[in-house]
Short mmCIF file of N, CA and C and ligand atoms in Angstrom, two decimals:
data_model
loop_
_atom_site.label_atom_id
_atom_site.label_comp_id
_atom_site.label_asym_id
_atom_site.label_seq_id
_atom_site.Cartn_x
_atom_site.Cartn_y
_atom_site.Cartn_z
N MET A 1 120.55 105.99 105.16
CA MET A 1 119.20 105.85 104.51
C MET A 1 119.65 104.83 102.80
N THR A 2 119.03 103.78 102.49
CA THR A 2 119.29 103.29 101.35
C THR A 2 118.66 103.92 100.15
N ALA A 3 120.23 103.46 98.97
CA ALA A 3 119.66 104.10 98.23
C ALA A 3 118.26 103.52 97.32
N ILE A 4 117.27 104.36 96.53
CA ILE A 4 116.07 103.74 96.15
C ILE A 4 116.71 102.75 94.96
N ALA A 5 118.18 103.12 94.54
CA ALA A 5 118.05 101.61 93.27
C ALA A 5 118.57 100.24 93.76
N GLU A 6 118.97 100.48 95.05
CA GLU A 6 119.77 99.16 96.08
C GLU A 6 118.37 98.52 96.43
N THR A 7 116.94 99.16 96.67
CA THR A 7 116.19 98.63 96.96
C THR A 7 115.11 97.46 95.67
N GLY A 8 115.22 97.96 95.09
CA GLY A 8 114.32 97.34 94.01
C GLY A 8 113.09 98.02 93.47
N TYR A 9 112.97 98.86 94.72
CA TYR A 9 111.65 99.53 94.25
C TYR A 9 111.90 101.12 93.65
N SER A 10 111.20 101.75 92.84
CA SER A 10 111.31 102.41 91.90
C SER A 10 110.94 103.86 92.62
N TYR A 11 110.06 103.76 93.77
CA TYR A 11 109.94 105.06 94.17
C TYR A 11 109.14 104.36 95.58
N ILE A 12 109.52 105.31 96.64
CA ILE A 12 108.65 104.60 97.69
C ILE A 12 107.60 105.78 98.59
N SER A 13 106.43 105.34 98.54
CA SER A 13 105.23 106.00 98.60
C SER A 13 104.97 106.34 99.69
N ASP A 14 103.99 107.02 100.45
CA ASP A 14 103.84 107.71 101.96
C ASP A 14 102.88 106.38 102.78
N HIS A 15 102.58 105.94 101.96
CA HIS A 15 101.05 104.64 102.27
C HIS A 15 102.08 103.38 102.26
N LEU A 16 101.97 102.99 103.27
CA LEU A 16 101.87 101.23 103.85
C LEU A 16 101.69 100.92 102.66
N PHE A 17 100.21 100.47 102.62
CA PHE A 17 99.69 99.59 101.62
C PHE A 17 100.32 99.80 99.87
N VAL A 18 100.45 101.03 99.62
CA VAL A 18 101.24 101.13 97.93
C VAL A 18 102.38 100.79 98.19
N ASN A 19 102.93 100.51 99.19
CA ASN A 19 104.71 99.91 98.80
C ASN A 19 104.28 98.51 99.31
N PHE A 20 103.27 98.21 99.46
CA PHE A 20 103.21 96.70 99.87
C PHE A 20 103.22 96.25 98.09
N LEU A 21 101.76 96.74 97.61
CA LEU A 21 101.00 96.70 96.29
C LEU A 21 102.44 96.75 95.07
N ASN A 22 103.49 97.13 95.93
CA ASN A 22 104.55 97.46 94.65
C ASN A 22 105.82 96.17 94.95
N THR A 23 105.55 95.64 95.69
CA THR A 23 106.42 94.79 96.23
C THR A 23 106.67 93.53 94.94
N ILE A 24 106.10 93.81 94.10
CA ILE A 24 106.28 93.17 92.11
C ILE A 24 106.71 94.16 91.77
N ASN A 25 107.35 94.36 90.95
CA ASN A 25 107.74 95.51 89.66
C ASN A 25 108.02 94.88 88.24
N GLY A 26 107.83 95.50 87.34
CA GLY A 26 109.29 95.09 85.71
C GLY A 26 109.56 95.95 84.93
N ALA A 27 110.92 95.49 85.14
CA ALA A 27 111.27 96.59 84.10
C ALA A 27 111.77 95.61 82.43
N ASP A 28 111.40 96.27 81.34
CA ASP A 28 112.26 95.62 80.26
C ASP A 28 111.72 94.48 80.08
N SER A 29 110.66 94.64 80.57
CA SER A 29 109.43 92.85 80.36
C SER A 29 110.34 91.76 81.03
N GLN A 30 111.12 92.42 82.51
CA GLN A 30 111.19 91.03 83.31
C GLN A 30 110.69 91.85 84.43
N VAL A 31 109.72 90.63 85.42
CA VAL A 31 108.93 90.72 86.42
C VAL A 31 109.83 90.46 87.59
N THR A 32 110.14 91.56 88.64
CA THR A 32 110.64 91.06 90.25
C THR A 32 109.58 90.85 91.16
N ASP A 33 109.56 89.60 91.59
CA ASP A 33 108.81 89.72 92.89
C ASP A 33 109.91 90.29 93.80
N LEU A 34 109.87 91.27 94.72
CA LEU A 34 110.38 91.29 95.91
C LEU A 34 110.25 90.29 97.34
N LEU A 35 108.93 89.84 97.11
CA LEU A 35 108.76 89.25 98.58
C LEU A 35 109.17 87.74 97.99
N MET A 36 109.69 87.06 96.73
CA MET A 36 109.78 85.66 96.18
C MET A 36 111.59 85.92 96.78
N GLN A 37 111.49 86.76 96.85
CA GLN A 37 113.81 86.97 97.34
C GLN A 37 113.38 86.29 98.42
N GLU A 38 115.04 86.07 98.85
CA GLU A 38 115.11 85.25 100.40
C GLU A 38 114.79 86.21 101.38
N ALA A 39 114.41 86.21 101.91
CA ALA A 39 113.85 87.24 103.42
C ALA A 39 112.76 88.42 102.80
N GLY A 40 112.54 88.71 101.98
CA GLY A 40 111.92 88.87 101.13
C GLY A 40 110.80 90.16 102.05
N THR A 41 109.78 89.13 102.88
CA THR A 41 109.20 89.65 103.79
C THR A 41 110.00 90.90 104.71
N TYR A 42 110.78 90.10 105.40
CA TYR A 42 111.68 90.74 106.45
C TYR A 42 112.18 92.21 105.80
N LYS A 43 113.26 92.14 104.52
CA LYS A 43 113.56 92.51 103.92
C LYS A 43 112.49 93.77 103.69
N TRP A 44 111.30 93.85 102.99
CA TRP A 44 110.49 94.74 102.66
C TRP A 44 110.08 95.56 104.49
N LEU A 45 109.72 94.70 105.40
CA LEU A 45 109.56 95.22 106.70
C LEU A 45 110.44 96.16 107.33
N GLU A 46 111.54 95.98 107.25
CA GLU A 46 112.96 96.82 107.32
C GLU A 46 113.15 98.19 106.23
N LEU A 47 113.19 98.01 105.55
CA LEU A 47 112.80 98.97 104.58
C LEU A 47 111.51 100.00 105.13
N MET A 48 110.74 99.58 105.34
CA MET A 48 109.36 100.53 105.52
C MET A 48 109.80 100.97 106.91
N TYR A 49 110.20 100.43 107.96
CA TYR A 49 111.01 100.60 109.18
C TYR A 49 111.95 101.76 109.06
N SER A 50 113.14 101.59 107.99
CA SER A 50 113.58 102.98 107.95
C SER A 50 113.31 104.24 107.22
N ARG A 51 111.97 103.93 106.60
CA ARG A 51 111.92 105.27 106.30
C ARG A 51 110.21 105.26 106.91
N GLU A 52 110.43 105.28 107.99
CA GLU A 52 109.36 105.22 109.21
C GLU A 52 107.98 105.33 108.89
N LEU A 53 107.37 104.19 108.03
CA LEU A 53 106.35 103.45 107.50
C LEU A 53 106.06 102.62 108.50
N LEU A 54 106.55 101.97 109.42
CA LEU A 54 106.20 100.97 110.28
C LEU A 54 107.26 101.75 111.53
N ASN A 55 106.53 101.63 112.65
CA ASN A 55 107.10 102.42 114.19
C ASN A 55 108.30 100.54 114.71
N ALA A 56 108.67 100.91 115.51
CA ALA A 56 109.79 99.86 116.44
C ALA A 56 108.69 99.01 116.78
N GLU A 57 107.47 99.03 117.21
CA GLU A 57 106.49 98.03 118.14
C GLU A 57 106.00 97.00 117.22
N GLN A 58 105.69 98.43 115.93
CA GLN A 58 105.08 97.51 114.59
C GLN A 58 106.40 96.12 114.10
N LEU A 59 107.16 96.77 113.83
CA LEU A 59 108.43 96.15 113.69
C LEU A 59 108.09 94.57 114.38
N LYS A 60 108.77 95.25 115.78
CA LYS A 60 108.95 93.76 116.75
C LYS A 60 107.57 93.00 116.52
N LYS A 61 106.30 93.51 116.75
CA LYS A 61 105.24 92.49 116.79
C LYS A 61 105.07 91.30 115.63
N LEU A 62 105.21 92.37 114.57
CA LEU A 62 105.15 91.69 113.09
C LEU A 62 106.08 90.40 113.21
N LYS A 63 107.80 90.86 113.78
CA LYS A 63 108.27 89.49 113.46
C LYS A 63 108.74 88.82 114.55
N GLU A 64 107.86 88.45 115.25
CA GLU A 64 107.63 87.74 116.07
C GLU A 64 107.29 86.13 115.60
N GLU A 65 106.52 86.05 114.85
CA GLU A 65 105.57 84.63 114.15
C GLU A 65 106.39 85.17 112.42
N THR A 66 106.25 83.62 111.84
CA THR A 66 107.14 83.32 110.17
C THR A 66 105.85 83.66 109.77
N PHE A 67 106.03 84.58 108.41
CA PHE A 67 105.11 85.13 106.99
C PHE A 67 105.31 84.07 105.90
N ASP A 68 103.50 83.00 105.78
CA ASP A 68 103.25 82.28 104.93
C ASP A 68 103.35 83.20 103.81
N GLU A 69 104.30 82.60 102.71
CA GLU A 69 104.50 84.06 101.68
C GLU A 69 103.44 83.97 100.82
N ASP A 70 103.05 82.43 100.72
CA ASP A 70 102.14 82.24 99.79
C ASP A 70 100.66 83.30 99.58
N ALA A 71 100.07 83.22 101.29
CA ALA A 71 98.86 84.34 102.25
C ALA A 71 99.07 85.61 101.60
N ILE A 72 100.73 85.97 101.67
CA ILE A 72 100.77 87.59 101.29
C ILE A 72 100.95 87.86 100.23
N ARG A 73 101.65 86.52 99.55
CA ARG A 73 101.62 86.93 97.86
C ARG A 73 99.91 87.47 97.45
N ASP A 74 98.97 86.30 97.67
CA ASP A 74 98.05 86.34 97.16
C ASP A 74 96.77 87.39 97.74
N PHE A 75 97.13 87.68 98.60
CA PHE A 75 96.72 88.75 98.96
C PHE A 75 97.37 90.11 98.08
N ARG A 76 98.52 90.29 98.32
CA ARG A 76 98.96 91.52 96.85
C ARG A 76 98.64 91.23 95.75
N ASP A 77 98.20 90.16 95.05
CA ASP A 77 98.34 90.32 93.84
C ASP A 77 96.33 90.18 93.73
N ARG A 78 95.75 89.67 94.97
CA ARG A 78 94.24 90.37 94.53
C ARG A 78 94.21 91.75 94.64
N GLY A 79 94.97 92.37 95.93
CA GLY A 79 94.77 94.10 96.08
C GLY A 79 94.79 94.30 94.87
N ARG A 80 96.36 94.30 94.52
CA ARG A 80 96.38 94.87 93.05
C ARG A 80 95.12 94.92 91.85
N GLU A 81 94.69 93.28 91.26
CA GLU A 81 93.30 93.41 90.61
C GLU A 81 92.35 94.08 91.43
N TYR A 82 92.34 94.22 92.38
CA TYR A 82 90.95 95.00 92.52
C TYR A 82 90.84 96.35 92.34
N VAL A 83 92.29 97.21 92.87
CA VAL A 83 92.94 98.35 92.86
C VAL A 83 92.67 98.67 91.26
N LEU A 84 93.21 98.43 90.98
CA LEU A 84 93.49 98.23 89.02
C LEU A 84 92.74 98.16 88.73
N GLU A 85 91.82 97.01 88.46
CA GLU A 85 90.84 96.34 87.14
C GLU A 85 89.28 96.39 88.23
N GLY A 86 89.10 96.25 89.41
CA GLY A 86 87.91 95.95 90.20
C GLY A 86 87.44 94.91 90.32
N LYS A 87 88.37 93.65 89.87
CA LYS A 87 88.54 92.55 90.03
C LYS A 87 88.05 92.22 91.38
N HIS A 88 87.57 91.10 92.12
CA HIS A 88 87.77 90.91 93.22
C HIS A 88 86.80 91.37 94.22
N PRO A 89 85.75 91.98 93.80
CA PRO A 89 84.52 92.98 94.98
C PRO A 89 84.67 92.73 96.22
N GLU A 90 84.34 91.22 96.36
CA GLU A 90 84.41 90.66 97.83
C GLU A 90 85.90 90.93 98.95
N PHE A 91 87.08 91.67 97.57
CA PHE A 91 88.39 92.09 98.60
C PHE A 91 87.79 93.18 99.48
N ILE A 92 87.34 94.04 99.24
CA ILE A 92 86.90 95.47 100.57
C ILE A 92 86.59 94.41 102.07
N SER A 93 85.71 93.64 101.49
CA SER A 93 84.85 92.63 102.94
C SER A 93 85.62 91.84 103.36
N SER A 94 86.78 91.38 102.88
CA SER A 94 87.99 90.49 103.14
C SER A 94 88.84 91.04 104.30
N LEU A 95 88.66 92.54 104.01
CA LEU A 95 89.66 93.48 104.86
C LEU A 95 89.25 93.15 106.21
N THR A 96 88.10 93.42 105.86
CA THR A 96 87.30 93.88 107.88
C THR A 96 87.67 92.16 108.16
N GLY A 97 87.50 90.97 107.28
CA GLY A 97 87.57 89.68 108.46
C GLY A 97 89.15 89.73 108.54
N ASN A 98 90.31 90.19 108.05
CA ASN A 98 91.70 90.13 108.11
C ASN A 98 91.79 90.74 109.91
N VAL A 99 91.41 91.94 109.26
CA VAL A 99 91.44 92.97 110.80
C VAL A 99 90.59 91.54 111.89
N LYS A 100 89.90 91.51 111.74
CA LYS A 100 88.89 90.73 112.70
C LYS A 100 89.65 89.45 113.40
N GLN A 101 90.56 88.49 112.28
CA GLN A 101 91.42 87.53 112.39
C GLN A 101 92.48 87.64 113.70
N ALA A 102 93.12 89.24 113.67
CA ALA A 102 94.05 89.29 114.05
C ALA A 102 94.23 90.84 114.41
N PRO A 103 93.79 90.64 115.78
CA PRO A 103 93.25 92.40 116.43
C PRO A 103 94.06 93.41 116.50
N LEU A 104 93.89 94.48 116.25
CA LEU A 104 95.18 95.29 116.72
C LEU A 104 95.08 96.17 118.03
N TYR A 105 96.22 96.44 118.55
CA TYR A 105 95.48 97.37 119.92
C TYR A 105 95.64 98.82 119.22
N PHE A 106 96.47 100.06 120.08
CA PHE A 106 97.02 101.24 119.15
C PHE A 106 98.01 101.45 120.72
N ASP A 107 98.86 102.11 120.17
CA ASP A 107 99.70 102.76 121.13
C ASP A 107 99.91 103.79 121.47
N LYS A 108 100.69 103.73 122.19
CA LYS A 108 100.59 105.42 122.65
C LYS A 108 100.50 106.78 121.75
N HIS A 109 101.20 106.65 120.74
CA HIS A 109 100.51 107.62 119.59
C HIS A 109 99.28 107.37 119.14
N LEU A 110 98.88 106.61 119.07
CA LEU A 110 97.12 105.93 118.29
C LEU A 110 97.93 105.52 117.28
N ASN A 111 99.18 104.64 116.74
CA ASN A 111 99.35 103.89 115.99
C ASN A 111 98.85 102.36 115.90
N PRO A 112 98.41 102.07 114.98
CA PRO A 112 98.09 100.66 115.32
C PRO A 112 98.76 99.61 115.05
N VAL A 113 98.45 98.37 116.18
CA VAL A 113 99.60 97.48 116.08
C VAL A 113 99.08 95.61 116.14
N PRO A 114 99.41 95.15 115.10
CA PRO A 114 98.46 93.72 115.28
C PRO A 114 99.23 93.04 116.69
N GLY A 115 98.19 92.39 117.20
CA GLY A 115 98.10 91.52 118.40
C GLY A 115 98.78 90.49 118.50
N CYS A 116 99.14 90.28 117.36
CA CYS A 116 100.55 88.52 116.89
C CYS A 116 100.50 88.92 115.77
N GLY A 117 102.19 88.58 115.27
CA GLY A 117 102.69 88.57 114.56
C GLY A 117 102.53 87.63 113.17
N GLY A 118 103.67 87.44 112.48
CA GLY A 118 103.53 86.67 111.19
C GLY A 118 102.48 86.80 110.08
N SER A 119 102.35 86.09 109.05
CA SER A 119 101.21 86.59 108.12
C SER A 119 99.67 87.46 108.87
N PRO A 120 99.51 86.52 109.16
CA PRO A 120 97.69 87.36 110.57
C PRO A 120 97.79 88.75 110.67
N GLY A 121 99.40 89.40 111.67
CA GLY A 121 99.50 90.07 112.10
C GLY A 121 99.75 91.69 110.39
N LEU A 122 100.44 90.99 109.94
CA LEU A 122 100.90 91.53 108.50
C LEU A 122 99.61 91.80 107.46
N LEU A 123 98.82 91.18 107.34
CA LEU A 123 97.23 91.42 106.61
C LEU A 123 96.91 92.41 107.61
N SER A 124 96.66 91.94 108.85
CA SER A 124 95.48 92.82 109.75
C SER A 124 96.04 94.41 109.62
N LEU A 125 97.49 94.63 109.53
CA LEU A 125 97.36 95.67 110.19
C LEU A 125 97.67 96.50 108.09
N LEU A 126 97.71 95.67 107.33
CA LEU A 126 97.89 96.22 105.73
C LEU A 126 96.22 96.22 105.49
N SER A 127 95.36 95.72 106.00
CA SER A 127 93.36 95.71 105.66
C SER A 127 93.38 97.06 106.61
N TYR A 128 93.69 96.79 107.73
CA TYR A 128 93.34 97.70 108.61
C TYR A 128 94.07 99.35 107.59
N LYS A 129 94.77 99.73 107.27
CA LYS A 129 95.34 100.98 106.23
C LYS A 129 94.60 101.09 104.68
N MET A 130 94.25 99.71 104.62
CA MET A 130 93.71 99.72 103.40
C MET A 130 92.82 100.18 103.69
N LEU A 131 91.36 99.67 104.61
CA LEU A 131 89.90 100.29 105.02
C LEU A 131 90.22 101.70 104.99
N GLU A 132 91.42 102.19 105.73
CA GLU A 132 91.13 103.55 106.14
C GLU A 132 90.96 104.12 104.62
N ALA A 133 92.38 104.00 103.33
CA ALA A 133 92.32 104.41 102.24
C ALA A 133 90.96 104.46 101.98
N TYR A 134 89.90 103.38 101.66
CA TYR A 134 88.93 103.19 101.03
C TYR A 134 88.50 104.19 101.60
N LYS A 135 87.82 104.63 102.85
CA LYS A 135 87.53 105.69 103.25
C LYS A 135 87.29 106.96 103.20
N ASP A 136 88.33 107.03 102.81
CA ASP A 136 89.72 108.82 102.47
C ASP A 136 89.00 109.03 101.10
N ASN A 137 88.51 107.83 100.13
CA ASN A 137 88.48 108.03 99.27
C ASN A 137 90.31 108.12 98.06
N ILE A 138 90.72 107.38 98.83
CA ILE A 138 92.25 107.04 97.92
C ILE A 138 92.41 106.44 97.56
N PHE A 139 91.50 105.14 97.43
CA PHE A 139 91.88 104.01 96.49
C PHE A 139 91.26 104.36 94.98
N SER A 140 90.32 105.35 94.52
CA SER A 140 90.55 106.13 93.59
C SER A 140 91.21 106.94 92.77
N ARG A 141 92.31 107.20 93.93
CA ARG A 141 93.12 108.13 93.19
C ARG A 141 94.45 107.41 92.40
N ILE A 142 94.03 106.01 92.97
CA ILE A 142 95.41 104.87 93.05
C ILE A 142 95.40 104.75 90.91
N LYS A 143 96.75 105.07 90.67
CA LYS A 143 97.29 104.92 89.04
C LYS A 143 98.03 103.95 88.82
N LYS A 144 98.64 103.40 87.90
CA LYS A 144 99.61 102.83 87.78
C LYS A 144 100.28 103.91 86.74
N CYS A 145 101.75 103.63 86.89
CA CYS A 145 102.69 104.31 86.80
C CYS A 145 102.64 104.35 85.24
N HIS A 146 102.71 105.31 83.76
CA HIS A 146 102.09 105.34 82.99
C HIS A 146 103.54 104.67 82.15
N SER A 147 104.83 104.50 82.87
CA SER A 147 105.94 103.84 82.04
C SER A 147 105.66 102.08 81.37
N PRO A 148 104.85 101.86 80.63
CA PRO A 148 104.71 100.54 80.27
C PRO A 148 105.76 99.36 80.99
N ALA A 149 107.07 99.48 81.17
CA ALA A 149 107.74 98.65 81.67
C ALA A 149 107.86 98.55 83.40
N CYS A 150 106.95 99.74 83.70
CA CYS A 150 106.97 99.65 85.92
C CYS A 150 105.52 99.89 86.17
N TYR A 151 105.62 98.84 86.94
CA TYR A 151 104.27 98.04 87.51
C TYR A 151 104.15 99.18 88.58
N ALA A 152 104.73 99.71 89.08
CA ALA A 152 104.84 100.80 90.27
C ALA A 152 103.45 101.18 90.62
N LEU A 153 102.33 101.78 91.37
CA LEU A 153 101.52 102.19 91.80
C LEU A 153 101.31 103.55 92.51
N PHE A 154 100.94 104.60 92.69
CA PHE A 154 100.68 105.82 93.14
C PHE A 154 99.49 106.23 93.03
N VAL A 155 99.78 106.95 94.69
CA VAL A 155 97.90 107.83 94.62
C VAL A 155 98.21 109.29 93.67
N ASP A 156 97.39 109.77 93.09
CA ASP A 156 97.66 110.14 92.43
C ASP A 156 96.33 111.94 93.17
N TYR A 157 97.21 113.04 93.74
CA TYR A 157 96.33 113.44 94.59
C TYR A 157 96.05 115.14 93.23
N SER A 158 96.68 115.26 92.76
CA SER A 158 96.59 116.55 91.11
C SER A 158 96.09 116.37 90.47
N GLY A 159 95.89 114.99 90.30
CA GLY A 159 94.92 114.40 88.99
C GLY A 159 95.89 114.38 87.75
N ARG A 160 96.82 114.78 88.03
CA ARG A 160 97.89 114.75 86.27
C ARG A 160 99.30 114.18 86.89
N ARG A 161 99.37 113.43 87.78
CA ARG A 161 100.84 112.93 87.82
C ARG A 161 100.92 111.77 86.95
N LYS A 162 101.75 110.88 86.21
CA LYS A 162 101.83 110.24 85.44
C LYS A 162 102.78 109.32 86.05
N TRP A 163 103.44 109.65 86.64
CA TRP A 163 105.33 108.70 86.78
C TRP A 163 104.98 108.28 88.49
N CYS A 164 106.05 106.72 88.64
CA CYS A 164 105.99 106.56 90.12
C CYS A 164 107.24 107.76 90.53
N SER A 165 108.27 107.93 89.51
CA SER A 165 109.21 108.82 90.12
C SER A 165 109.70 109.29 88.71
N MET A 166 110.01 110.90 88.90
CA MET A 166 110.65 111.57 87.73
C MET A 166 111.84 111.47 87.73
N GLU A 167 112.35 110.26 88.77
CA GLU A 167 113.61 110.81 88.54
C GLU A 167 113.86 109.52 87.28
N ILE A 168 113.40 108.29 88.17
CA ILE A 168 113.46 106.88 87.01
C ILE A 168 112.83 106.86 86.09
N CYS A 169 111.40 106.66 86.12
CA CYS A 169 110.41 106.34 84.43
C CYS A 169 110.32 107.37 84.47
N GLY A 170 110.10 109.07 84.96
CA GLY A 170 109.74 110.13 83.67
C GLY A 170 111.08 110.57 83.14
N ASN A 171 112.02 110.35 83.34
CA ASN A 171 112.98 110.81 82.10
C ASN A 171 113.51 109.54 81.63
N ARG A 172 113.45 108.24 82.45
CA ARG A 172 113.56 107.64 80.94
C ARG A 172 111.98 107.35 79.82
N THR A 173 111.49 108.05 80.27
CA THR A 173 110.81 108.05 78.80
C THR A 173 110.92 109.48 77.78
N LYS A 174 110.96 110.21 78.35
CA LYS A 174 111.71 111.47 78.10
C LYS A 174 112.80 111.41 77.25
N ALA A 175 113.40 110.83 77.82
CA ALA A 175 115.06 110.48 76.80
C ALA A 175 114.54 109.30 76.03
N ARG A 176 113.76 108.51 75.59
CA ARG A 176 113.02 107.34 74.89
C ARG A 176 112.45 108.22 73.27
N LYS A 177 111.69 108.99 74.18
CA LYS A 177 110.31 110.00 73.44
C LYS A 177 111.37 111.22 72.44
N HIS A 178 112.97 111.70 73.31
CA HIS A 178 113.64 112.37 72.66
C HIS A 178 114.45 112.52 71.22
N TYR A 179 114.37 110.52 71.48
CA TYR A 179 115.94 109.76 71.18
C TYR A 179 115.06 109.25 69.72
N ALA A 180 113.15 109.07 69.86
CA ALA A 180 112.64 108.59 68.69
C ALA A 180 112.52 109.77 67.60
N LYS A 181 112.74 111.23 68.12
CA LYS A 181 112.43 112.60 67.69
C LYS A 181 113.57 113.05 66.66
N LYS A 182 114.62 112.53 67.10
CA LYS A 182 116.15 113.11 66.85
C LYS A 182 116.18 111.66 65.37
N LYS A 183 115.56 110.90 65.62
CA LYS A 183 115.85 109.51 64.21
C LYS A 183 115.39 109.95 63.34
N GLU A 184 114.08 111.08 63.44
CA GLU A 184 113.23 111.03 62.27
C GLU A 184 113.84 112.35 61.68
ZN1 ZN B 1 106.96 103.87 87.16
#
């Protein structure tokens, strides 16, 4: 398994769509858009496959066609703004539109597989997952990491979680506070 630091992500969520929203991140006021990097979408798909958040059939199907990076990034940015700030109220109904545009079928384990690859297939699969999460009231539990330098989103099931990753952002914040206290 790839070490988390090498992936460019501060942690990996159990939700495929949360990891997708986390393809943009910031640290020390520098923003990294992982989809803008060379073969960024393919790398993200491979990472999701390695973490068993995509299966072989889903991955194979998605890679059959090329990706329109602008369309994918636009979807991600609108998704983040909807989840975090309630902007773009039409975002939810656009999800249904994305699924209709590239209908899904279900494999023998009842996993949704897009009928075509490339951007329409990817947006359809992500939209389906987001609609599921929306219905399960997961959207209202999505929070941004408390570390000001970190853009990562996570699902807060306990209502008390502060950091995307205790190891990375939790310790970083604690160390900074400890140092500030010592200085006084
Ligand atoms: Zn974080």
